[in-house]
Amino acid sequence: MQNSLHINIMMKKEDLRIVFMGTPEFAVTTLRALVENGYQVVGVVTQPDKAVGRHGSVLQAPPVKVYAQEKGLPVLQPEKMKDPTFVEQLRGWDANLQVVVAFRMLPEVVWAMPRYGTFNVHAALLPDYRGAAPINWAVINGETQTGVTTFFLDEHIDTGRIIRQKTFDIPATADVEYVYDGLMHLGAQVCMETLDDILAAPDGRPQAMEQDETLARHQAPKLFKDNCRIVWEGTTVQQVFNFVRGLSPVPGAWTMLTAADGTSTMLKIYKATLTDTSVGALPVGALSRDKRHLYVACTDCMLRIDSLQLAGKKRMEATDFLNGVAGIENFSLV
């Protein structure tokens, strides 16, 4: 009887033909890592150019498209991911792997196309914080740790089998810009490690584990104007503080600055500081000041407002705002 010997021959980078899908600056860092590490990116898929300017007369290319064109990579910008023409163009690139970072939900005809599948780089520790805005919601909810997950796409949103995870600590006063930047670079790193796993695995199929649904504690829905408004009633100073830093600098937490006569204007708060100063007899939302600082009463303590922006004005420090407003005690935040 003759013995058979199975030899696992590792794939090489050259064996992978990768299509990259992504849109914002967050995704560019991972695309750049693919290019600079010698991977063969055969094409890039991103969102259509966006109309900007006062009358929407100027088209602005997504950051991923700008970088892809700088590197001479072919780009597709479908309006609809199921469009037959796009699907045929995508198939024509003959990719055997797709990498997705900060893009949109893909139909099965797209994510199931490559031989080795499609994996996503998600800025959270799945299954927690599934959704479009995981970085913002992690900060808003006062998390002290988040991270990056790579997982194979399936028919649902952020539910596929996990390949790799790596954690990232959130400092107590960090805003979402700090966490975004950290996860952007961590995401590129974890993507490279995931590709190592695929190259080393038999038939390009690395070990991946099903998500534990008992760990899905929070959702991360897309941010709109309505869910960026500060709710003052029944909200602690810590919760308001977390809300502000979880939306700073973009899109910005907002409220209405209301005068005693009932007139009001929109006000965004970009930076605040926790205090343990009692609100005393002040109602929630009441404003007060000392020589250099602006304060608002929350349900338990005063929150110091450090940086803000009135509708139609530029962002300014609270001290500059106070210099232009008399009788701040006659205003409140609603």
CSV table of C-alpha atoms in Angstrom, one decimal:
chain,number,residue,atom,x,y,z
A,1,MET,CA,0.0,0.0,0.0
A,2,GLN,CA,1.5,3.3,-1.0
A,3,ASN,CA,1.4,6.2,1.4
A,4,SER,CA,0.1,9.6,0.1
A,5,LEU,CA,1.8,12.8,1.2
A,6,HIS,CA,-0.2,16.0,1.2
A,7,ILE,CA,1.9,19.1,0.7
A,8,ASN,CA,0.3,22.5,1.4
A,9,ILE,CA,2.0,25.0,-1.0
A,10,MET,CA,1.5,28.5,0.2
A,11,MET,CA,0.2,31.0,-2.3
A,12,LYS,CA,2.2,34.0,-3.2
A,13,LYS,CA,1.1,37.6,-3.4
A,14,GLU,CA,1.1,37.3,-7.2
A,15,ASP,CA,-1.6,34.7,-6.9
A,16,LEU,CA,-4.1,37.2,-5.6
A,17,ARG,CA,-6.0,39.4,-8.0
A,18,ILE,CA,-7.7,41.9,-5.7
A,19,VAL,CA,-10.6,44.3,-6.2
A,20,PHE,CA,-10.7,47.1,-3.6
A,21,MET,CA,-14.0,48.7,-2.6
A,22,GLY,CA,-14.2,51.9,-0.5
A,23,THR,CA,-14.9,55.6,-0.5
A,24,PRO,CA,-13.6,57.9,2.3
A,25,GLU,CA,-10.1,58.8,3.5
A,26,PHE,CA,-10.5,56.0,6.1
A,27,ALA,CA,-10.4,53.5,3.2
A,28,VAL,CA,-7.5,55.1,1.4
A,29,THR,CA,-5.0,54.1,4.1
A,30,THR,CA,-5.8,50.4,3.5
A,31,LEU,CA,-5.7,50.8,-0.3
A,32,ARG,CA,-2.3,52.5,0.0
A,33,ALA,CA,-1.1,49.6,2.2
A,34,LEU,CA,-2.1,47.1,-0.5
A,35,VAL,CA,-0.3,49.0,-3.2
A,36,GLU,CA,2.8,49.7,-1.2
A,37,ASN,CA,3.1,46.1,0.0
A,38,GLY,CA,3.1,44.8,-3.6
A,39,TYR,CA,-0.4,43.3,-3.9
A,40,GLN,CA,-2.0,43.2,-7.3
A,41,VAL,CA,-5.0,45.5,-7.2
A,42,VAL,CA,-6.7,44.9,-10.5
A,43,GLY,CA,-9.5,47.5,-9.9
A,44,VAL,CA,-11.2,49.8,-7.5
A,45,VAL,CA,-14.9,50.4,-6.9
A,46,THR,CA,-16.1,53.5,-5.2
A,47,GLN,CA,-19.1,55.8,-4.9
A,48,PRO,CA,-20.0,58.2,-7.8
A,49,ASP,CA,-18.6,61.7,-7.6
A,50,LYS,CA,-20.5,64.0,-5.3
A,51,ALA,CA,-22.1,67.3,-6.3
A,52,VAL,CA,-20.7,70.1,-4.0
A,53,GLY,CA,-20.7,73.9,-4.0
A,54,ARG,CA,-23.4,76.4,-3.5
A,55,HIS,CA,-25.5,75.2,-6.5
A,56,GLY,CA,-24.1,71.6,-6.7
A,57,SER,CA,-22.4,72.5,-9.9
A,58,VAL,CA,-19.0,71.0,-8.9
A,59,LEU,CA,-18.3,67.3,-8.8
A,60,GLN,CA,-16.0,66.1,-6.1
A,61,ALA,CA,-14.3,62.7,-6.5
A,62,PRO,CA,-14.2,60.4,-3.5
A,63,PRO,CA,-10.7,60.2,-1.8
A,64,VAL,CA,-10.4,56.5,-2.9
A,65,LYS,CA,-10.9,57.5,-6.5
A,66,VAL,CA,-8.3,60.3,-6.3
A,67,TYR,CA,-5.7,57.9,-4.9
A,68,ALA,CA,-6.6,55.1,-7.3
A,69,GLN,CA,-6.2,57.4,-10.3
A,70,GLU,CA,-2.8,58.7,-9.0
A,71,LYS,CA,-1.6,55.1,-9.0
A,72,GLY,CA,-3.1,54.3,-12.4
A,73,LEU,CA,-5.7,51.8,-11.1
A,74,PRO,CA,-8.9,51.3,-13.1
A,75,VAL,CA,-12.0,52.7,-11.3
A,76,LEU,CA,-15.7,51.9,-11.4
A,77,GLN,CA,-18.4,54.1,-9.8
A,78,PRO,CA,-21.7,52.3,-10.1
A,79,GLU,CA,-25.0,54.0,-9.0
A,80,LYS,CA,-26.5,50.6,-8.3
A,81,MET,CA,-24.5,47.6,-7.2
A,82,LYS,CA,-26.8,45.2,-9.1
A,83,ASP,CA,-26.5,47.1,-12.4
A,84,PRO,CA,-25.9,44.4,-15.0
A,85,THR,CA,-23.3,46.5,-16.8
A,86,PHE,CA,-21.3,47.1,-13.6
A,87,VAL,CA,-21.5,43.4,-12.7
A,88,GLU,CA,-20.1,42.4,-16.0
A,89,GLN,CA,-17.3,45.0,-15.8
A,90,LEU,CA,-16.5,43.7,-12.3
A,91,ARG,CA,-16.4,40.1,-13.5
A,92,GLY,CA,-14.1,41.2,-16.4
A,93,TRP,CA,-11.4,42.1,-13.9
A,94,ASP,CA,-11.2,38.4,-13.0
A,95,ALA,CA,-10.5,39.0,-9.3
A,96,ASN,CA,-10.2,36.1,-6.9
A,97,LEU,CA,-10.5,38.3,-3.8
A,98,GLN,CA,-12.3,41.5,-2.8
A,99,VAL,CA,-11.4,43.8,0.0
A,100,VAL,CA,-14.1,46.2,1.3
A,101,VAL,CA,-13.4,49.2,3.6
A,102,ALA,CA,-16.1,51.8,4.5
A,103,PHE,CA,-18.3,51.1,1.5
A,104,ARG,CA,-22.0,50.1,1.2
A,105,MET,CA,-23.9,46.9,1.4
A,106,LEU,CA,-23.1,44.5,-1.4
A,107,PRO,CA,-25.5,42.2,-3.1
A,108,GLU,CA,-24.7,38.5,-3.3
A,109,VAL,CA,-23.9,38.6,-7.0
A,110,VAL,CA,-21.0,40.9,-6.0
A,111,TRP,CA,-19.7,39.6,-2.7
A,112,ALA,CA,-19.9,35.9,-3.8
A,113,MET,CA,-18.1,36.5,-7.1
A,114,PRO,CA,-14.4,35.9,-6.2
A,115,ARG,CA,-13.0,32.5,-5.6
A,116,TYR,CA,-11.6,33.4,-2.2
A,117,GLY,CA,-14.5,35.5,-1.2
A,118,THR,CA,-14.9,39.1,0.0
A,119,PHE,CA,-13.8,40.4,3.3
A,120,ASN,CA,-14.6,43.6,5.0
A,121,VAL,CA,-12.5,45.8,7.4
A,122,HIS,CA,-14.9,47.0,10.0
A,123,ALA,CA,-14.0,49.7,12.6
A,124,ALA,CA,-15.4,47.9,15.7
A,125,LEU,CA,-15.2,44.6,17.6
A,126,LEU,CA,-18.0,42.7,16.0
A,127,PRO,CA,-20.6,41.6,16.6
A,128,ASP,CA,-20.8,44.8,18.7
A,129,TYR,CA,-21.5,48.0,16.8
A,130,ARG,CA,-22.7,46.7,13.5
A,131,GLY,CA,-23.7,49.5,11.2
A,132,ALA,CA,-22.5,52.6,9.3
A,133,ALA,CA,-21.1,54.7,12.2
A,134,PRO,CA,-19.3,52.4,14.7
A,135,ILE,CA,-16.6,54.8,15.6
A,136,ASN,CA,-19.0,57.6,16.6
A,137,TRP,CA,-21.3,55.4,18.6
A,138,ALA,CA,-18.5,53.8,20.5
A,139,VAL,CA,-17.3,57.2,21.8
A,140,ILE,CA,-20.9,58.4,22.3
A,141,ASN,CA,-21.5,55.4,24.5
A,142,GLY,CA,-18.4,56.0,26.6
A,143,GLU,CA,-16.5,52.9,25.5
A,144,THR,CA,-13.0,52.6,26.7
A,145,GLN,CA,-12.0,50.1,24.0
A,146,THR,CA,-12.9,49.4,20.4
A,147,GLY,CA,-11.0,47.9,17.6
A,148,VAL,CA,-11.0,46.5,14.1
A,149,THR,CA,-12.5,43.3,12.7
A,150,THR,CA,-12.0,41.6,9.4
A,151,PHE,CA,-14.8,39.2,8.3
A,152,PHE,CA,-16.2,37.5,5.3
A,153,LEU,CA,-19.3,39.2,3.8
A,154,ASP,CA,-22.6,37.3,3.7
A,155,GLU,CA,-26.2,38.3,3.0
A,156,HIS,CA,-26.7,40.4,6.2
A,157,ILE,CA,-25.0,43.5,7.5
A,158,ASP,CA,-21.8,42.9,9.4
A,159,THR,CA,-22.7,39.3,10.4
A,160,GLY,CA,-20.1,37.2,8.5
A,161,ARG,CA,-17.5,34.9,9.9
A,162,ILE,CA,-14.7,36.7,11.7
A,163,ILE,CA,-11.1,36.3,10.5
A,164,ARG,CA,-9.2,38.7,12.7
A,165,GLN,CA,-9.7,41.2,15.5
A,166,LYS,CA,-7.4,43.7,17.2
A,167,THR,CA,-8.3,46.1,20.0
A,168,PHE,CA,-7.8,49.9,20.3
A,169,ASP,CA,-8.0,51.8,23.6
A,170,ILE,CA,-10.1,55.0,23.7
A,171,PRO,CA,-8.8,57.7,26.1
A,172,ALA,CA,-11.4,59.2,28.4
A,173,THR,CA,-11.2,62.6,26.7
A,174,ALA,CA,-10.5,61.6,23.1
A,175,ASP,CA,-12.9,62.8,20.4
A,176,VAL,CA,-13.9,60.8,17.4
A,177,GLU,CA,-11.2,62.3,15.2
A,178,TYR,CA,-8.5,60.7,17.4
A,179,VAL,CA,-10.2,57.3,17.3
A,180,TYR,CA,-10.9,57.5,13.6
A,181,ASP,CA,-7.2,58.2,12.9
A,182,GLY,CA,-6.1,55.3,15.1
A,183,LEU,CA,-8.5,52.8,13.6
A,184,MET,CA,-7.7,54.0,10.1
A,185,HIS,CA,-4.1,52.9,10.5
A,186,LEU,CA,-5.0,49.8,12.6
A,187,GLY,CA,-7.4,48.7,9.9
A,188,ALA,CA,-4.7,48.7,7.3
A,189,GLN,CA,-2.5,46.7,9.6
A,190,VAL,CA,-5.2,44.1,10.3
A,191,CYS,CA,-6.0,43.9,6.5
A,192,MET,CA,-2.4,43.0,5.8
A,193,GLU,CA,-2.4,40.3,8.5
A,194,THR,CA,-5.7,39.0,7.1
A,195,LEU,CA,-4.1,38.7,3.7
A,196,ASP,CA,-1.2,36.8,5.3
A,197,ASP,CA,-3.8,34.4,6.7
A,198,ILE,CA,-5.4,33.9,3.3
A,199,LEU,CA,-2.0,33.3,1.6
A,200,ALA,CA,-1.0,30.8,4.2
A,201,ALA,CA,-4.3,28.9,4.3
A,202,PRO,CA,-5.0,25.7,2.3
A,203,ASP,CA,-6.9,26.8,-0.8
A,204,GLY,CA,-6.9,30.4,0.4
A,205,ARG,CA,-9.5,29.6,3.1
A,206,PRO,CA,-8.3,30.8,6.5
A,207,GLN,CA,-10.0,29.8,9.7
A,208,ALA,CA,-12.9,32.1,10.5
A,209,MET,CA,-15.4,31.9,13.4
A,210,GLU,CA,-19.1,32.5,13.5
A,211,GLN,CA,-20.1,35.7,15.4
A,212,ASP,CA,-21.4,35.2,19.0
A,213,GLU,CA,-24.8,37.0,19.0
A,214,THR,CA,-24.7,37.3,22.8
A,215,LEU,CA,-22.0,39.9,22.3
A,216,ALA,CA,-24.0,42.1,20.0
A,217,ARG,CA,-24.8,44.8,22.7
A,218,HIS,CA,-25.0,47.9,20.5
A,219,GLN,CA,-25.9,49.0,17.0
A,220,ALA,CA,-24.2,51.8,15.1
A,221,PRO,CA,-26.8,53.4,12.8
A,222,LYS,CA,-26.0,56.0,10.2
A,223,LEU,CA,-25.8,59.6,11.6
A,224,PHE,CA,-28.4,62.1,10.5
A,225,LYS,CA,-29.1,65.6,11.7
A,226,ASP,CA,-31.9,64.4,14.0
A,227,ASN,CA,-29.7,61.9,16.0
A,228,CYS,CA,-26.9,64.5,16.4
A,229,ARG,CA,-29.0,66.8,18.5
A,230,ILE,CA,-28.2,67.0,22.2
A,231,VAL,CA,-30.9,65.9,24.5
A,232,TRP,CA,-30.5,67.9,27.7
A,233,GLU,CA,-33.4,66.6,29.8
A,234,GLY,CA,-32.6,63.4,31.7
A,235,THR,CA,-29.0,63.3,30.5
A,236,THR,CA,-26.0,63.4,32.8
A,237,VAL,CA,-23.0,65.7,32.3
A,238,GLN,CA,-20.9,62.6,31.4
A,239,GLN,CA,-23.4,61.5,28.7
A,240,VAL,CA,-23.5,65.0,27.1
A,241,PHE,CA,-19.7,65.2,27.2
A,242,ASN,CA,-19.4,61.8,25.5
A,243,PHE,CA,-22.0,62.8,22.9
A,244,VAL,CA,-20.1,66.0,22.0
A,245,ARG,CA,-16.7,64.2,21.7
A,246,GLY,CA,-18.4,61.3,19.8
A,247,LEU,CA,-19.5,63.7,17.1
A,248,SER,CA,-16.5,66.1,17.0
A,249,PRO,CA,-15.4,67.5,14.6
A,250,VAL,CA,-17.8,65.8,12.1
A,251,PRO,CA,-20.8,66.0,11.9
A,252,GLY,CA,-20.9,67.9,15.2
A,253,ALA,CA,-23.3,67.8,18.1
A,254,TRP,CA,-25.9,70.5,18.0
A,255,THR,CA,-28.5,72.3,20.1
A,256,MET,CA,-30.7,75.4,19.9
A,257,LEU,CA,-29.5,78.6,21.6
A,258,THR,CA,-32.7,80.2,22.8
A,259,ALA,CA,-33.2,83.7,24.1
A,260,ALA,CA,-35.7,84.8,26.7
A,261,ASP,CA,-37.9,86.3,24.0
A,262,GLY,CA,-38.2,82.9,22.3
A,263,THR,CA,-35.9,83.5,19.4
A,264,SER,CA,-33.4,80.8,18.7
A,265,THR,CA,-30.5,79.8,16.5
A,266,MET,CA,-28.6,76.6,15.9
A,267,LEU,CA,-25.4,76.1,17.8
A,268,LYS,CA,-22.8,73.3,17.5
A,269,ILE,CA,-20.6,72.3,20.3
A,270,TYR,CA,-17.2,70.8,19.3
A,271,LYS,CA,-15.3,70.7,22.6
A,272,ALA,CA,-16.4,70.6,26.2
A,273,THR,CA,-14.9,69.8,29.6
A,274,LEU,CA,-16.4,67.8,32.5
A,275,THR,CA,-16.8,69.6,35.8
A,276,ASP,CA,-18.2,68.5,39.2
A,277,THR,CA,-19.7,71.9,39.8
A,278,SER,CA,-23.3,71.6,41.1
A,279,VAL,CA,-26.1,73.1,39.0
A,280,GLY,CA,-27.7,74.5,42.2
A,281,ALA,CA,-31.1,75.9,41.4
A,282,LEU,CA,-30.4,76.3,37.6
A,283,PRO,CA,-32.8,74.4,35.3
A,284,VAL,CA,-31.4,72.0,32.7
A,285,GLY,CA,-30.0,73.9,29.7
A,286,ALA,CA,-29.4,77.1,31.6
A,287,LEU,CA,-26.2,79.0,30.7
A,288,SER,CA,-23.9,80.8,33.1
A,289,ARG,CA,-20.4,82.2,33.0
A,290,ASP,CA,-17.4,83.3,34.9
A,291,LYS,CA,-14.6,85.6,33.7
A,292,ARG,CA,-13.4,83.3,31.0
A,293,HIS,CA,-15.7,80.3,30.7
A,294,LEU,CA,-19.2,79.3,29.5
A,295,TYR,CA,-21.2,76.7,31.3
A,296,VAL,CA,-24.4,74.8,30.7
A,297,ALA,CA,-26.5,73.0,33.4
A,298,CYS,CA,-27.0,69.3,32.9
A,299,THR,CA,-29.1,67.1,35.2
A,300,ASP,CA,-26.4,66.6,37.7
A,301,CYS,CA,-23.4,69.0,37.1
A,302,MET,CA,-22.3,71.9,34.9
A,303,LEU,CA,-20.6,71.2,31.6
A,304,ARG,CA,-18.0,73.7,30.4
A,305,ILE,CA,-18.3,74.6,26.7
A,306,ASP,CA,-14.9,75.3,25.2
A,307,SER,CA,-15.5,75.4,21.4
A,308,LEU,CA,-18.7,76.1,19.5
A,309,GLN,CA,-20.2,77.4,16.2
A,310,LEU,CA,-23.3,79.5,15.7
A,311,ALA,CA,-25.3,79.0,12.5
A,312,GLY,CA,-23.7,81.0,9.7
A,313,LYS,CA,-20.6,81.7,11.7
A,314,LYS,CA,-17.1,80.2,11.9
A,315,ARG,CA,-16.1,77.9,14.7
A,316,MET,CA,-14.8,79.9,17.7
A,317,GLU,CA,-13.6,79.5,21.3
A,318,ALA,CA,-16.2,80.1,24.0
A,319,THR,CA,-14.2,83.1,25.3
A,320,ASP,CA,-14.7,84.8,21.9
A,321,PHE,CA,-18.4,84.0,21.9
A,322,LEU,CA,-18.8,85.5,25.4
A,323,ASN,CA,-17.0,88.6,24.3
A,324,GLY,CA,-19.8,89.2,21.8
A,325,VAL,CA,-22.8,88.3,23.9
A,326,ALA,CA,-24.2,90.3,26.8
A,327,GLY,CA,-26.4,88.8,29.4
A,328,ILE,CA,-25.6,85.1,28.8
A,329,GLU,CA,-27.9,84.2,31.7
A,330,ASN,CA,-30.9,85.2,29.5
A,331,PHE,CA,-30.1,82.4,27.1
A,332,SER,CA,-30.5,78.6,27.4
A,333,LEU,CA,-29.8,75.5,25.3
A,334,VAL,CA,-32.8,73.5,24.2
